[in-house]
Amino acid sequence: LLVFCADAANPTKTRTPIETTTNTPTSSATLDIVDVENDPAEREHQFGAYSVLAITVVLIVTILLTYGFLVFECHYIPESVCTISVGVLLGLVLKISNSHISEWYRLEPNTFFLFLLPPIIFESGYNLNKGNFFSNLGSISLFAVVGTIISSLVVGLGCWLLGFLPFL
């Protein structure tokens, strides 16, 4: 076996071959070929590698888009809309392509509510203009309370009316 390593004493960082030997006899050395299609562990490992690649590409594209928004001072579209658009486009590409992505990637509700939603809410609250918030606190509270009451009444009335349908 030839292994290339960098010589620490050589400042030009040239690589020199070094021979290594193993204690296994050459007559019994066999090469194990792993069947990716039938081995679930190998399949999961392969899909895991693809998922890391996909997440890295999406992250790089999102960072470049955000940087482009800052450099070109585009204030017409919020950065979050652009980031969500990247995710939607990636989802459409994955849905249209004939790949086995649905086997290894599913967005579960717990994943969304525990890991994706809190940073979005935190970012919105962090970038909120405090002066505008406190000057409109009365109308915000009114809409929150009245909207909650209206929503509760509509959902409750709808559930009550659905109980009278004969096929339910």
GROMACS .gro file of N, CA and C in nm:
model
  504
    1LEU      N    1   0.085  -0.117   0.000
    1LEU     CA    2   0.000   0.000   0.000
    1LEU      C    3   0.090   0.124   0.000
    2LEU      N    4   0.058   0.219  -0.082
    2LEU     CA    5   0.134   0.343  -0.081
    2LEU      C    6   0.050   0.452  -0.018
    3VAL      N    7   0.107   0.520   0.077
    3VAL     CA    8   0.039   0.629   0.143
    3VAL      C    9   0.124   0.753   0.123
    4PHE      N   10   0.061   0.863   0.083
    4PHE     CA   11   0.133   0.988   0.065
    4PHE      C   12   0.113   1.075   0.188
    5CYS      N   13   0.222   1.129   0.238
    5CYS     CA   14   0.211   1.219   0.351
    5CYS      C   15   0.305   1.336   0.330
    6ALA      N   16   0.278   1.445   0.394
    6ALA     CA   17   0.360   1.565   0.383
    6ALA      C   18   0.480   1.552   0.475
    7ASP      N   19   0.594   1.589   0.426
    7ASP     CA   20   0.715   1.586   0.506
    7ASP      C   21   0.721   1.713   0.590
    8ALA      N   22   0.724   1.699   0.721
    8ALA     CA   23   0.721   1.815   0.809
    8ALA      C   24   0.848   1.897   0.800
    9ALA      N   25   0.961   1.833   0.768
    9ALA     CA   26   1.087   1.906   0.761
    9ALA      C   27   1.102   1.981   0.630
   10ASN      N   28   1.024   1.945   0.531
   10ASN     CA   29   1.034   2.008   0.401
   10ASN      C   30   0.943   2.130   0.395
   11PRO      N   31   0.999   2.250   0.381
   11PRO     CA   32   0.913   2.370   0.381
   11PRO      C   33   0.830   2.385   0.255
   12THR      N   34   0.865   2.316   0.146
   12THR     CA   35   0.788   2.330   0.022
   12THR      C   36   0.666   2.241   0.021
   13LYS      N   37   0.647   2.160   0.124
   13LYS     CA   38   0.530   2.073   0.139
   13LYS      C   39   0.516   1.975   0.023
   14THR      N   40   0.630   1.915  -0.019
   14THR     CA   41   0.620   1.811  -0.121
   14THR      C   42   0.574   1.682  -0.056
   15ARG      N   43   0.515   1.597  -0.135
   15ARG     CA   44   0.464   1.471  -0.082
   15ARG      C   45   0.557   1.358  -0.122
   16THR      N   46   0.587   1.273  -0.026
   16THR     CA   47   0.673   1.158  -0.053
   16THR      C   48   0.597   1.031  -0.026
   17PRO      N   49   0.614   0.930  -0.112
   17PRO     CA   50   0.543   0.804  -0.088
   17PRO      C   51   0.609   0.725   0.025
   18ILE      N   52   0.526   0.663   0.108
   18ILE     CA   53   0.574   0.580   0.218
   18ILE      C   54   0.505   0.445   0.204
   19GLU      N   55   0.585   0.338   0.208
   19GLU     CA   56   0.526   0.205   0.197
   19GLU      C   57   0.485   0.157   0.334
   20THR      N   58   0.366   0.102   0.342
   20THR     CA   59   0.319   0.042   0.466
   20THR      C   60   0.276  -0.100   0.437
   21THR      N   61   0.292  -0.184   0.536
   21THR     CA   62   0.251  -0.323   0.519
   21THR      C   63   0.152  -0.357   0.627
   22THR      N   64   0.073  -0.459   0.601
   22THR     CA   65  -0.023  -0.507   0.699
   22THR      C   66   0.014  -0.649   0.738
   23ASN      N   67  -0.037  -0.697   0.848
   23ASN     CA   68  -0.008  -0.830   0.897
   23ASN      C   69  -0.098  -0.936   0.836
   24THR      N   70  -0.193  -0.900   0.753
   24THR     CA   71  -0.282  -0.999   0.694
   24THR      C   72  -0.216  -1.063   0.574
   25PRO      N   73  -0.232  -1.191   0.557
   25PRO     CA   74  -0.173  -1.257   0.439
   25PRO      C   75  -0.244  -1.213   0.312
   26THR      N   76  -0.168  -1.209   0.202
   26THR     CA   77  -0.226  -1.162   0.076
   26THR      C   78  -0.319  -1.264   0.015
   27SER      N   79  -0.305  -1.390   0.048
   27SER     CA   80  -0.390  -1.491  -0.014
   27SER      C   81  -0.534  -1.485   0.037
   28SER      N   82  -0.554  -1.443   0.162
   28SER     CA   83  -0.690  -1.438   0.216
   28SER      C   84  -0.751  -1.298   0.210
   29ALA      N   85  -0.682  -1.202   0.151
   29ALA     CA   86  -0.735  -1.066   0.143
   29ALA      C   87  -0.843  -1.061   0.036
   30THR      N   88  -0.962  -1.024   0.076
   30THR     CA   89  -1.073  -1.012  -0.018
   30THR      C   90  -1.129  -0.872  -0.009
   31LEU      N   91  -1.188  -0.830  -0.115
   31LEU     CA   92  -1.249  -0.698  -0.121
   31LEU      C   93  -1.399  -0.716  -0.106
   32ASP      N   94  -1.454  -0.661   0.000
   32ASP     CA   95  -1.597  -0.670   0.024
   32ASP      C   96  -1.667  -0.560  -0.055
   33ILE      N   97  -1.761  -0.598  -0.139
   33ILE     CA   98  -1.838  -0.503  -0.216
   33ILE      C   99  -1.974  -0.488  -0.147
   34VAL      N  100  -2.007  -0.366  -0.113
   34VAL     CA  101  -2.131  -0.339  -0.041
   34VAL      C  102  -2.239  -0.307  -0.143
   35ASP      N  103  -2.350  -0.377  -0.132
   35ASP     CA  104  -2.464  -0.354  -0.219
   35ASP      C  105  -2.549  -0.241  -0.160
   36VAL      N  106  -2.540  -0.124  -0.223
   36VAL     CA  107  -2.608  -0.006  -0.170
   36VAL      C  108  -2.759  -0.020  -0.180
   37GLU      N  109  -2.806  -0.088  -0.283
   37GLU     CA  110  -2.951  -0.100  -0.304
   37GLU      C  111  -3.018  -0.185  -0.197
   38ASN      N  112  -2.951  -0.289  -0.148
   38ASN     CA  113  -3.015  -0.382  -0.055
   38ASN      C  114  -2.975  -0.361   0.090
   39ASP      N  115  -2.868  -0.290   0.116
   39ASP     CA  116  -2.822  -0.269   0.252
   39ASP      C  117  -2.883  -0.141   0.308
   40PRO      N  118  -2.972  -0.150   0.408
   40PRO     CA  119  -3.038  -0.029   0.458
   40PRO      C  120  -2.942   0.068   0.525
   41ALA      N  121  -2.838   0.018   0.590
   41ALA     CA  122  -2.743   0.107   0.657
   41ALA      C  123  -2.665   0.189   0.554
   42GLU      N  124  -2.622   0.123   0.446
   42GLU     CA  125  -2.550   0.195   0.341
   42GLU      C  126  -2.641   0.296   0.272
   43ARG      N  127  -2.765   0.257   0.251
   43ARG     CA  128  -2.861   0.347   0.186
   43ARG      C  129  -2.886   0.471   0.272
   44GLU      N  130  -2.902   0.450   0.403
   44GLU     CA  131  -2.921   0.562   0.494
   44GLU      C  132  -2.796   0.650   0.499
   45HIS      N  133  -2.680   0.588   0.494
   45HIS     CA  134  -2.555   0.665   0.493
   45HIS      C  135  -2.544   0.750   0.367
   46GLN      N  136  -2.581   0.692   0.254
   46GLN     CA  137  -2.575   0.764   0.128
   46GLN      C  138  -2.675   0.881   0.127
   47PHE      N  139  -2.797   0.856   0.173
   47PHE     CA  140  -2.896   0.964   0.177
   47PHE      C  141  -2.856   1.071   0.277
   48GLY      N  142  -2.791   1.032   0.387
   48GLY     CA  143  -2.742   1.130   0.483
   48GLY      C  144  -2.639   1.223   0.421
   49ALA      N  145  -2.552   1.165   0.339
   49ALA     CA  146  -2.452   1.248   0.270
   49ALA      C  147  -2.520   1.344   0.173
   50TYR      N  148  -2.621   1.296   0.102
   50TYR     CA  149  -2.693   1.384   0.009
   50TYR      C  150  -2.768   1.494   0.085
   51SER      N  151  -2.822   1.463   0.201
   51SER     CA  152  -2.894   1.565   0.276
   51SER      C  153  -2.800   1.673   0.326
   52VAL      N  154  -2.680   1.634   0.370
   52VAL     CA  155  -2.582   1.734   0.414
   52VAL      C  156  -2.543   1.822   0.296
   53LEU      N  157  -2.525   1.763   0.180
   53LEU     CA  158  -2.493   1.841   0.061
   53LEU      C  159  -2.605   1.938   0.025
   54ALA      N  160  -2.729   1.890   0.029
   54ALA     CA  161  -2.843   1.975  -0.006
   54ALA      C  162  -2.857   2.091   0.092
   55ILE      N  163  -2.841   2.064   0.221
   55ILE     CA  164  -2.853   2.169   0.322
   55ILE      C  165  -2.741   2.272   0.305
   56THR      N  166  -2.621   2.225   0.274
   56THR     CA  167  -2.509   2.316   0.254
   56THR      C  168  -2.532   2.405   0.132
   57VAL      N  169  -2.582   2.347   0.024
   57VAL     CA  170  -2.608   2.427  -0.097
   57VAL      C  171  -2.716   2.532  -0.069
   58VAL      N  172  -2.824   2.492  -0.002
   58VAL     CA  173  -2.930   2.587   0.031
   58VAL      C  174  -2.878   2.698   0.121
   59LEU      N  175  -2.795   2.663   0.217
   59LEU     CA  176  -2.739   2.763   0.307
   59LEU      C  177  -2.650   2.861   0.232
   60ILE      N  178  -2.567   2.811   0.142
   60ILE     CA  179  -2.479   2.900   0.064
   60ILE      C  180  -2.561   2.991  -0.026
   61VAL      N  181  -2.663   2.937  -0.093
   61VAL     CA  182  -2.748   3.020  -0.179
   61VAL      C  183  -2.820   3.127  -0.098
   62THR      N  184  -2.869   3.090   0.020
   62THR     CA  185  -2.938   3.187   0.105
   62THR      C  186  -2.843   3.297   0.152
   63ILE      N  187  -2.723   3.261   0.190
   63ILE     CA  188  -2.624   3.360   0.233
   63ILE      C  189  -2.589   3.454   0.119
   64LEU      N  190  -2.570   3.399  -0.002
   64LEU     CA  191  -2.538   3.483  -0.117
   64LEU      C  192  -2.655   3.576  -0.152
   65LEU      N  193  -2.778   3.528  -0.143
   65LEU     CA  194  -2.893   3.614  -0.170
   65LEU      C  195  -2.905   3.726  -0.067
   66THR      N  196  -2.884   3.693   0.059
   66THR     CA  197  -2.889   3.796   0.163
   66THR      C  198  -2.779   3.899   0.142
   67TYR      N  199  -2.661   3.853   0.106
   67TYR     CA  200  -2.551   3.945   0.078
   67TYR      C  201  -2.585   4.034  -0.041
   68GLY      N  202  -2.646   3.974  -0.145
   68GLY     CA  203  -2.687   4.053  -0.261
   68GLY      C  204  -2.790   4.158  -0.225
   69PHE      N  205  -2.884   4.124  -0.135
   69PHE     CA  206  -2.983   4.222  -0.091
   69PHE      C  207  -2.917   4.337  -0.018
   70LEU      N  208  -2.817   4.307   0.064
   70LEU     CA  209  -2.750   4.413   0.139
   70LEU      C  210  -2.663   4.501   0.049
   71VAL      N  211  -2.594   4.440  -0.048
   71VAL     CA  212  -2.506   4.517  -0.136
   71VAL      C  213  -2.585   4.606  -0.230
   72PHE      N  214  -2.692   4.552  -0.289
   72PHE     CA  215  -2.769   4.628  -0.386
   72PHE      C  216  -2.882   4.710  -0.322
   73GLU      N  217  -2.890   4.707  -0.191
   73GLU     CA  218  -2.987   4.784  -0.113
   73GLU      C  219  -3.129   4.768  -0.168
   74CYS      N  220  -3.171   4.645  -0.185
   74CYS     CA  221  -3.304   4.615  -0.234
   74CYS      C  222  -3.399   4.609  -0.114
   75HIS      N  223  -3.479   4.713  -0.098
   75HIS     CA  224  -3.571   4.721   0.015
   75HIS      C  225  -3.715   4.691  -0.025
   76TYR      N  226  -3.735   4.649  -0.150
   76TYR     CA  227  -3.870   4.623  -0.198
   76TYR      C  228  -3.921   4.487  -0.150
   77ILE      N  229  -3.830   4.391  -0.136
   77ILE     CA  230  -3.867   4.255  -0.095
   77ILE      C  231  -3.791   4.225   0.035
   78PRO      N  232  -3.860   4.178   0.137
   78PRO     CA  233  -3.789   4.141   0.261
   78PRO      C  234  -3.698   4.020   0.238
   79GLU      N  235  -3.591   4.012   0.317
   79GLU     CA  236  -3.497   3.902   0.304
   79GLU      C  237  -3.563   3.768   0.336
   80SER      N  238  -3.657   3.767   0.428
   80SER     CA  239  -3.722   3.642   0.465
   80SER      C  240  -3.805   3.587   0.348
   81VAL      N  241  -3.866   3.674   0.268
   81VAL     CA  242  -3.941   3.629   0.151
   81VAL      C  243  -3.848   3.563   0.050
   82CYS      N  244  -3.730   3.619   0.034
   82CYS     CA  245  -3.633   3.562  -0.058
   82CYS      C  246  -3.584   3.426  -0.008
   83THR      N  247  -3.559   3.414   0.121
   83THR     CA  248  -3.514   3.288   0.179
   83THR      C  249  -3.622   3.181   0.166
   84ILE      N  250  -3.746   3.217   0.193
   84ILE     CA  251  -3.856   3.121   0.178
   84ILE      C  252  -3.872   3.081   0.032
   85SER      N  253  -3.851   3.175  -0.059
   85SER     CA  254  -3.860   3.144  -0.202
   85SER      C  255  -3.755   3.042  -0.243
   86VAL      N  256  -3.635   3.052  -0.187
   86VAL     CA  257  -3.531   2.953  -0.216
   86VAL      C  258  -3.576   2.814  -0.171
   87GLY      N  259  -3.634   2.806  -0.052
   87GLY     CA  260  -3.684   2.678  -0.002
   87GLY      C  261  -3.796   2.623  -0.087
   88VAL      N  262  -3.887   2.711  -0.131
   88VAL     CA  263  -3.999   2.666  -0.215
   88VAL      C  264  -3.947   2.616  -0.350
   89LEU      N  265  -3.853   2.689  -0.409
   89LEU     CA  266  -3.796   2.645  -0.537
   89LEU      C  267  -3.722   2.513  -0.523
   90LEU      N  268  -3.648   2.496  -0.415
   90LEU     CA  269  -3.579   2.369  -0.393
   90LEU      C  270  -3.679   2.257  -0.374
   91GLY      N  271  -3.787   2.283  -0.302
   91GLY     CA  272  -3.890   2.183  -0.284
   91GLY      C  273  -3.956   2.144  -0.415
   92LEU      N  274  -3.981   2.242  -0.502
   92LEU     CA  275  -4.040   2.212  -0.634
   92LEU      C  276  -3.945   2.129  -0.719
   93VAL      N  277  -3.817   2.163  -0.716
   93VAL     CA  278  -3.719   2.087  -0.794
   93VAL      C  279  -3.713   1.943  -0.744
   94LEU      N  280  -3.713   1.925  -0.613
   94LEU     CA  281  -3.708   1.790  -0.558
   94LEU      C  282  -3.836   1.713  -0.584
   95LYS      N  283  -3.948   1.782  -0.586
   95LYS     CA  284  -4.077   1.716  -0.613
   95LYS      C  285  -4.088   1.675  -0.759
   96ILE      N  286  -4.040   1.760  -0.849
   96ILE     CA  287  -4.049   1.731  -0.992
   96ILE      C  288  -3.950   1.623  -1.033
   97SER      N  289  -3.830   1.624  -0.974
   97SER     CA  290  -3.729   1.524  -1.010
   97SER      C  291  -3.773   1.386  -0.962
   98ASN      N  292  -3.731   1.287  -1.032
   98ASN     CA  293  -3.766   1.150  -0.996
   98ASN      C  294  -3.659   1.094  -0.903
   99SER      N  295  -3.658   1.140  -0.782
   99SER     CA  296  -3.560   1.093  -0.686
   99SER      C  297  -3.632   1.030  -0.568
  100HIS      N  298  -3.556   0.967  -0.483
  100HIS     CA  299  -3.611   0.899  -0.367
  100HIS      C  300  -3.602   0.987  -0.243
  101ILE      N  301  -3.614   1.117  -0.263
  101ILE     CA  302  -3.597   1.209  -0.151
  101ILE      C  303  -3.709   1.195  -0.050
  102SER      N  304  -3.828   1.163  -0.096
  102SER     CA  305  -3.939   1.150  -0.002
  102SER      C  306  -3.918   1.036   0.096
  103GLU      N  307  -3.829   0.942   0.063
  103GLU     CA  308  -3.801   0.832   0.153
  103GLU      C  309  -3.720   0.876   0.275
  104TRP      N  310  -3.630   0.974   0.256
  104TRP     CA  311  -3.540   1.007   0.366
  104TRP      C  312  -3.561   1.146   0.420
  105TYR      N  313  -3.643   1.228   0.357
  105TYR     CA  314  -3.664   1.361   0.412
  105TYR      C  315  -3.812   1.392   0.418
  106ARG      N  316  -3.861   1.403   0.537
  106ARG     CA  317  -4.000   1.444   0.560
  106ARG      C  318  -3.998   1.553   0.667
  107LEU      N  319  -4.072   1.658   0.642
  107LEU     CA  320  -4.082   1.765   0.740
  107LEU      C  321  -4.195   1.731   0.836
  108GLU      N  322  -4.157   1.693   0.954
  108GLU     CA  323  -4.254   1.659   1.057
  108GLU      C  324  -4.300   1.787   1.127
  109PRO      N  325  -4.424   1.790   1.177
  109PRO     CA  326  -4.471   1.910   1.248
  109PRO      C  327  -4.388   1.944   1.371
  110ASN      N  328  -4.343   1.842   1.444
  110ASN     CA  329  -4.259   1.870   1.562
  110ASN      C  330  -4.129   1.937   1.524
  111THR      N  331  -4.069   1.896   1.412
  111THR     CA  332  -3.946   1.958   1.365
  111THR      C  333  -3.970   2.105   1.332
  112PHE      N  334  -4.081   2.132   1.266
  112PHE     CA  335  -4.111   2.270   1.230
  112PHE      C  336  -4.134   2.356   1.353
  113PHE      N  337  -4.220   2.309   1.445
  113PHE     CA  338  -4.256   2.391   1.560
  113PHE      C  339  -4.145   2.403   1.663
  114LEU      N  340  -4.058   2.305   1.672
  114LEU     CA  341  -3.952   2.310   1.774
  114LEU      C  342  -3.823   2.372   1.725
  115PHE      N  343  -3.791   2.357   1.595
  115PHE     CA  344  -3.660   2.401   1.547
  115PHE      C  345  -3.665   2.512   1.443
  116LEU      N  346  -3.768   2.519   1.362
  116LEU     CA  347  -3.771   2.618   1.256
  116LEU      C  348  -3.850   2.744   1.291
  117LEU      N  349  -3.962   2.730   1.361
  117LEU     CA  350  -4.045   2.845   1.393
  117LEU      C  351  -3.984   2.939   1.498
  118PRO      N  352  -3.925   2.890   1.606
  118PRO     CA  353  -3.868   2.983   1.706
  118PRO      C  354  -3.764   3.080   1.652
  119PRO      N  355  -3.669   3.038   1.565
  119PRO     CA  356  -3.576   3.139   1.512
  119PRO      C  357  -3.645   3.245   1.426
  120ILE      N  358  -3.751   3.206   1.355
  120ILE     CA  359  -3.823   3.303   1.273
  120ILE      C  360  -3.890   3.407   1.363
  121ILE      N  361  -3.955   3.361   1.468
  121ILE     CA  362  -4.022   3.453   1.561
  121ILE      C  363  -3.919   3.540   1.633
  122PHE      N  364  -3.807   3.480   1.674
  122PHE     CA  365  -3.703   3.557   1.742
  122PHE      C  366  -3.646   3.664   1.651
  123GLU      N  367  -3.622   3.630   1.524
  123GLU     CA  368  -3.566   3.728   1.430
  123GLU      C  369  -3.664   3.842   1.408
  124SER      N  370  -3.793   3.812   1.400
  124SER     CA  371  -3.893   3.918   1.381
  124SER      C  372  -3.900   4.010   1.502
  125GLY      N  373  -3.896   3.952   1.620
  125GLY     CA  374  -3.899   4.035   1.741
  125GLY      C  375  -3.771   4.114   1.760
  126TYR      N  376  -3.658   4.056   1.721
  126TYR     CA  377  -3.530   4.124   1.738
  126TYR      C  378  -3.518   4.245   1.645
  127ASN      N  379  -3.570   4.234   1.525
  127ASN     CA  380  -3.560   4.342   1.427
  127ASN      C  381  -3.681   4.436   1.430
  128LEU      N  382  -3.767   4.422   1.529
  128LEU     CA  383  -3.887   4.505   1.539
  128LEU      C  384  -3.850   4.646   1.585
  129ASN      N  385  -3.911   4.744   1.520
  129ASN     CA  386  -3.890   4.882   1.562
  129ASN      C  387  -3.971   4.907   1.689
  130LYS      N  388  -3.902   4.929   1.800
  130LYS     CA  389  -3.969   4.940   1.930
  130LYS      C  390  -4.063   5.060   1.938
  131GLY      N  391  -4.027   5.169   1.875
  131GLY     CA  392  -4.111   5.289   1.879
  131GLY      C  393  -4.246   5.266   1.813
  132ASN      N  394  -4.244   5.204   1.695
  132ASN     CA  395  -4.369   5.174   1.626
  132ASN      C  396  -4.454   5.074   1.703
  133PHE      N  397  -4.389   4.978   1.768
  133PHE     CA  398  -4.464   4.879   1.844
  133PHE      C  399  -4.538   4.943   1.960
  134PHE      N  400  -4.468   5.024   2.039
  134PHE     CA  401  -4.531   5.083   2.156
  134PHE      C  402  -4.631   5.192   2.119
  135SER      N  403  -4.613   5.260   2.005
  135SER     CA  404  -4.711   5.360   1.965
  135SER      C  405  -4.840   5.294   1.915
  136ASN      N  406  -4.832   5.172   1.868
  136ASN     CA  407  -4.951   5.099   1.821
  136ASN      C  408  -4.993   4.988   1.915
  137LEU      N  409  -4.951   4.992   2.041
  137LEU     CA  410  -4.980   4.886   2.136
  137LEU      C  411  -5.129   4.869   2.159
  138GLY      N  412  -5.204   4.977   2.161
  138GLY     CA  413  -5.349   4.969   2.182
  138GLY      C  414  -5.419   4.894   2.070
  139SER      N  415  -5.389   4.928   1.946
  139SER     CA  416  -5.454   4.860   1.834
  139SER      C  417  -5.406   4.716   1.821
  140ILE      N  418  -5.279   4.690   1.852
  140ILE     CA  419  -5.228   4.553   1.849
  140ILE      C  420  -5.302   4.468   1.952
  141SER      N  421  -5.317   4.518   2.072
  141SER     CA  422  -5.388   4.444   2.178
  141SER      C  423  -5.534   4.424   2.141
  142LEU      N  424  -5.597   4.527   2.084
  142LEU     CA  425  -5.737   4.514   2.044
  142LEU      C  426  -5.755   4.404   1.938
  143PHE      N  427  -5.670   4.406   1.836
  143PHE     CA  428  -5.678   4.302   1.733
  143PHE      C  429  -5.647   4.164   1.790
  144ALA      N  430  -5.555   4.155   1.884
  144ALA     CA  431  -5.520   4.025   1.943
  144ALA      C  432  -5.638   3.969   2.022
  145VAL      N  433  -5.699   4.052   2.107
  145VAL     CA  434  -5.809   4.005   2.191
  145VAL      C  435  -5.933   3.979   2.108
  146VAL      N  436  -5.974   4.075   2.026
  146VAL     CA  437  -6.095   4.060   1.945
  146VAL      C  438  -6.076   3.949   1.842
  147GLY      N  439  -5.960   3.940   1.781
  147GLY     CA  440  -5.933   3.834   1.684
  147GLY      C  441  -5.938   3.696   1.747
  148THR      N  442  -5.887   3.683   1.869
  148THR     CA  443  -5.893   3.555   1.939
  148THR      C  444  -6.036   3.516   1.972
  149ILE      N  445  -6.114   3.612   2.016
  149ILE     CA  446  -6.255   3.584   2.048
  149ILE      C  447  -6.332   3.543   1.923
  150ILE      N  448  -6.313   3.617   1.813
  150ILE     CA  449  -6.383   3.584   1.689
  150ILE      C  450  -6.340   3.447   1.637
  151SER      N  451  -6.213   3.419   1.642
  151SER     CA  452  -6.163   3.289   1.596
  151SER      C  453  -6.220   3.174   1.680
  152SER      N  454  -6.222   3.193   1.810
  152SER     CA  455  -6.278   3.089   1.899
  152SER      C  456  -6.425   3.066   1.870
  153LEU      N  457  -6.500   3.174   1.849
  153LEU     CA  458  -6.643   3.159   1.820
  153LEU      C  459  -6.666   3.090   1.686
  154VAL      N  460  -6.591   3.125   1.583
  154VAL     CA  461  -6.609   3.065   1.451
  154VAL      C  462  -6.573   2.917   1.455
  155VAL      N  463  -6.462   2.881   1.518
  155VAL     CA  464  -6.422   2.741   1.524
  155VAL      C  465  -6.522   2.661   1.608
  156GLY      N  466  -6.562   2.715   1.722
  156GLY     CA  467  -6.659   2.645   1.806
  156GLY      C  468  -6.793   2.627   1.739
  157LEU      N  469  -6.843   2.731   1.675
  157LEU     CA  470  -6.970   2.723   1.603
  157LEU      C  471  -6.961   2.626   1.486
  158GLY      N  472  -6.848   2.628   1.416
  158GLY     CA  473  -6.829   2.535   1.304
  158GLY      C  474  -6.827   2.390   1.351
  159CYS      N  475  -6.758   2.363   1.460
  159CYS     CA  476  -6.757   2.225   1.514
  159CYS      C  477  -6.895   2.183   1.562
  160TRP      N  478  -6.969   2.275   1.623
  160TRP     CA  479  -7.104   2.243   1.672
  160TRP      C  480  -7.197   2.213   1.555
  161LEU      N  481  -7.187   2.293   1.447
  161LEU     CA  482  -7.272   2.272   1.331
  161LEU      C  483  -7.235   2.144   1.256
  162LEU      N  484  -7.107   2.111   1.253
  162LEU     CA  485  -7.066   1.986   1.188
  162LEU      C  486  -7.119   1.864   1.262
  163GLY      N  487  -7.148   1.877   1.391
  163GLY     CA  488  -7.203   1.766   1.467
  163GLY      C  489  -7.343   1.729   1.424
  164PHE      N  490  -7.413   1.819   1.358
  164PHE     CA  491  -7.550   1.790   1.312
  164PHE      C  492  -7.554   1.722   1.176
  165LEU      N  493  -7.440   1.712   1.107
  165LEU     CA  494  -7.441   1.647   0.977
  165LEU      C  495  -7.459   1.497   0.994
  166PRO      N  496  -7.547   1.434   0.915
  166PRO     CA  497  -7.581   1.293   0.936
  166PRO      C  498  -7.466   1.197   0.900
  167PHE      N  499  -7.378   1.236   0.807
  167PHE     CA  500  -7.274   1.142   0.764
  167PHE      C  501  -7.149   1.147   0.850
  168LEU      N  502  -7.147   1.228   0.953
  168LEU     CA  503  -7.029   1.235   1.041
  168LEU      C  504  -7.050   1.156   1.166
   0.00000   0.00000   0.00000
